[in-house]
Coordinates of C-alpha atoms in Angstrom, one line a residue:
M1 CA 38.5 19.6 -11.2
R2 CA 35.5 21.3 -11.4
A3 CA 34.7 18.5 -13.7
I4 CA 34.9 16.3 -10.4
R5 CA 32.4 18.5 -8.4
V6 CA 30.0 18.5 -11.1
A7 CA 30.3 14.9 -11.6
P8 CA 28.1 13.7 -8.3
L9 CA 25.9 16.4 -9.1
A10 CA 24.9 14.8 -12.2
L11 CA 24.5 12.2 -11.2
L12 CA 22.1 12.7 -8.7
G13 CA 20.1 14.9 -11.2
A14 CA 19.4 11.6 -13.1
S15 CA 18.7 9.5 -10.4
A16 CA 16.4 12.2 -9.6
L17 CA 14.9 11.6 -12.7
T18 CA 15.0 8.2 -13.0
L19 CA 12.8 7.6 -9.9
L20 CA 10.6 10.8 -11.2
A21 CA 9.3 9.5 -14.5
P22 CA 6.1 7.5 -15.2
S23 CA 6.8 3.8 -15.0
A24 CA 5.8 3.1 -19.2
A25 CA 4.4 -0.6 -17.6
H26 CA 1.1 1.0 -15.7
A27 CA 0.8 3.6 -18.7
A28 CA -2.5 3.4 -21.0
P29 CA -2.6 3.7 -24.3
D30 CA -3.7 8.0 -24.5
G31 CA -0.7 8.4 -22.6
A32 CA -1.8 8.7 -18.9
T33 CA -1.5 6.3 -16.3
S34 CA -3.2 3.6 -15.6
T35 CA -4.7 2.9 -11.9
F36 CA -7.3 0.0 -13.0
N37 CA -6.2 -2.8 -10.4
P38 CA -8.1 -5.9 -11.0
T39 CA -9.1 -8.3 -8.4
I40 CA -10.3 -12.1 -7.6
S41 CA -11.6 -13.7 -4.4
P42 CA -11.1 -15.9 -3.6
S43 CA -8.1 -16.9 -6.0
V44 CA -7.9 -20.2 -5.6
I45 CA -11.7 -22.2 -5.4
A46 CA -13.3 -25.2 -6.3
P47 CA -15.6 -26.3 -9.4
G48 CA -19.1 -24.8 -8.7
G49 CA -17.9 -21.8 -6.6
R50 CA -18.1 -18.1 -6.3
V51 CA -15.8 -15.8 -7.1
T52 CA -16.2 -12.1 -6.6
L53 CA -14.7 -9.7 -9.5
G54 CA -13.9 -6.5 -8.8
A55 CA -12.2 -3.6 -11.0
G56 CA -10.2 -1.1 -8.4
G57 CA -9.4 1.5 -11.1
C58 CA -12.3 1.8 -13.7
T59 CA -14.6 4.1 -14.1
G60 CA -16.4 3.0 -16.8
E61 CA -18.0 -0.7 -18.3
T62 CA -15.2 -3.2 -17.2
T63 CA -15.5 -7.2 -19.0
V64 CA -14.4 -9.7 -17.4
S65 CA -14.1 -13.0 -19.9
S66 CA -12.3 -16.9 -19.0
G67 CA -13.1 -20.4 -20.0
I68 CA -14.5 -21.6 -16.7
F69 CA -17.4 -18.9 -16.5
D70 CA -19.6 -17.2 -18.5
T71 CA -17.8 -13.9 -19.7
T72 CA -19.2 -11.4 -16.5
T73 CA -20.1 -7.4 -17.5
I74 CA -19.3 -5.2 -14.0
P75 CA -21.1 -2.2 -14.8
S76 CA -19.5 1.9 -15.1
G77 CA -20.3 3.2 -10.9
S78 CA -19.5 -0.3 -9.5
T79 CA -16.9 -2.6 -8.5
T80 CA -17.4 -5.0 -8.1
A81 CA -19.8 -8.4 -9.2
T82 CA -20.3 -12.5 -9.1
A83 CA -19.5 -15.0 -11.2
T84 CA -20.1 -18.7 -10.4
I85 CA -17.3 -20.9 -11.7
D86 CA -18.3 -24.0 -14.1
T87 CA -18.7 -27.5 -12.3
D88 CA -16.7 -29.0 -14.6
A89 CA -13.5 -27.1 -14.9
R90 CA -10.0 -29.2 -14.3
R91 CA -8.9 -29.5 -10.4
G92 CA -5.5 -28.2 -10.1
A93 CA -6.1 -26.2 -13.3
V94 CA -4.6 -22.5 -13.0
Y95 CA -7.3 -20.5 -15.4
A96 CA -6.4 -16.7 -16.9
V97 CA -9.1 -14.3 -16.1
T98 CA -9.0 -11.4 -18.2
F99 CA -10.9 -8.0 -17.1
A100 CA -11.0 -4.9 -20.3
C101 CA -11.7 -1.9 -18.3
G102 CA -14.1 0.7 -21.1
S103 CA -13.1 3.7 -19.7
T104 CA -9.3 3.3 -20.7
G105 CA -8.7 0.7 -22.9
T106 CA -6.4 -1.5 -20.9
S107 CA -6.7 -5.0 -20.3
R108 CA -5.0 -7.1 -17.5
N109 CA -4.6 -10.8 -17.0
V110 CA -5.9 -12.3 -12.7
N111 CA -4.8 -15.8 -11.9
L112 CA -7.7 -18.3 -10.6
T113 CA -7.1 -21.8 -9.1
I114 CA -9.5 -24.7 -9.3
T115 CA -8.6 -27.0 -5.8
G116 CA -6.8 -30.3 -6.6
G117 CA -8.6 -31.5 -3.7
A118 CA -12.0 -31.9 -1.4
T119 CA -13.5 -29.0 -0.7
S120 CA -15.1 -30.7 2.3
T121 CA -14.1 -30.4 6.4
P122 CA -11.7 -33.4 6.9
T123 CA -12.0 -36.2 9.8
P124 CA -10.0 -35.5 12.4
T125 CA -7.6 -37.9 12.8
P126 CA -4.5 -38.1 15.8
T127 CA -2.7 -35.8 12.8
T128 CA -5.8 -33.5 12.2
V129 CA -6.8 -31.1 14.1
P130 CA -10.6 -30.5 13.6
T131 CA -11.4 -27.4 12.2
A132 CA -14.7 -25.0 11.2
S133 CA -13.4 -24.0 8.0
S134 CA -13.5 -25.6 5.0
T135 CA -9.6 -27.4 3.6
A136 CA -8.0 -26.5 0.1
L137 CA -5.4 -28.1 -1.1
V138 CA -3.5 -25.5 -3.6
P139 CA -2.0 -27.4 -6.0
G140 CA 1.9 -27.8 -6.4
G141 CA 2.3 -27.2 -2.8
V142 CA 3.7 -24.4 -0.9
R143 CA 7.0 -22.3 -2.7
G144 CA 8.9 -22.0 0.1
G145 CA 12.7 -21.0 0.3
L146 CA 11.9 -18.6 -2.1
G147 CA 12.4 -15.1 -0.1
G148 CA 9.9 -13.3 -1.6
S149 CA 11.7 -13.7 -5.6
S150 CA 9.0 -15.0 -7.3
G151 CA 7.3 -12.7 -8.1
S152 CA 7.1 -10.6 -11.4
T153 CA 10.2 -7.9 -12.1
D154 CA 8.9 -4.5 -10.7
T155 CA 10.7 -2.0 -13.7
V156 CA 10.1 1.0 -11.1
E157 CA 11.4 -0.7 -8.3
V158 CA 14.1 -2.1 -10.3
A159 CA 14.4 1.8 -11.4
A160 CA 14.7 2.7 -7.4
G161 CA 17.2 0.7 -6.5
A162 CA 19.2 1.4 -9.3
A163 CA 19.2 4.9 -8.6
L164 CA 20.1 4.2 -4.8
V165 CA 23.2 2.2 -5.8
A166 CA 24.4 5.4 -8.1
V167 CA 23.8 7.4 -5.5
A168 CA 25.8 5.4 -2.8
A169 CA 28.4 4.7 -5.4
S170 CA 28.7 9.1 -6.6
G171 CA 28.5 10.1 -2.8
A172 CA 31.4 7.2 -2.0
V173 CA 33.6 8.7 -4.9
Y174 CA 32.5 12.3 -3.7
F175 CA 33.9 12.2 0.0
A176 CA 36.7 9.7 -1.1
R177 CA 38.2 12.7 -3.4
R178 CA 37.5 15.4 -0.8
R179 CA 39.3 13.7 1.9
T180 CA 42.1 12.5 -0.7
A181 CA 42.1 16.8 -1.7
D182 CA 42.0 17.7 2.0
R183 CA 45.3 15.3 2.8
R184 CA 47.0 17.1 0.3
H185 CA 46.9 20.5 1.1

C-alpha cells in the first residue's frame, strides 16, 4: 500500500526533473547554454535589396555567409550589420544564411527568401486596392490550414507536454485509488 502512495510523488519528481533539465539543442560546445539568436530583416527580399543581419546573444564577432551576398562580419560589441543581395539571385529561391558566433563557437542557419515577382506598386484595377507600399510575392503562396504545426519540433515543449500528461495521469490514478480506499472503510 505504501508503494501506491509513493508512486505519484516519484512521477511528480521525475516530471520536475525533466522540465528543469537544460535543452541539449541549445547547449554550447563548452556545456553552457547559448542564447545566440540570429535574425534577418526582412526575411523576404528582392534581388539587389539590403537586409539587416542581427546577432543577438553573441558577445563576440559574428561571421555571416551565404551564396547570395558577400561574407559580412558583425563586430564584437555590435548586434547588427547590413548586406546587399546579389542582383543575380534566383527569384523564388530560399537561401541558407549561416551565422557563426565567435564567442561561443555556435553556428546557426536562417533562411532568406528571394521574391518571386515584381516589387513595384501595382497598377490599380477593379480587383486591386491601390496601396502606398510595395508588393512582394512569396514563393509557394500562403501555408493555410496548418494551424502552427509547420515549424520544427522544440524538445523543451515536447518534454513539458509529456510532463504535464504524466502529472495529470498520476494525479488521476492517485485520486481514483484514494476514493476507492475511502469507500472500503
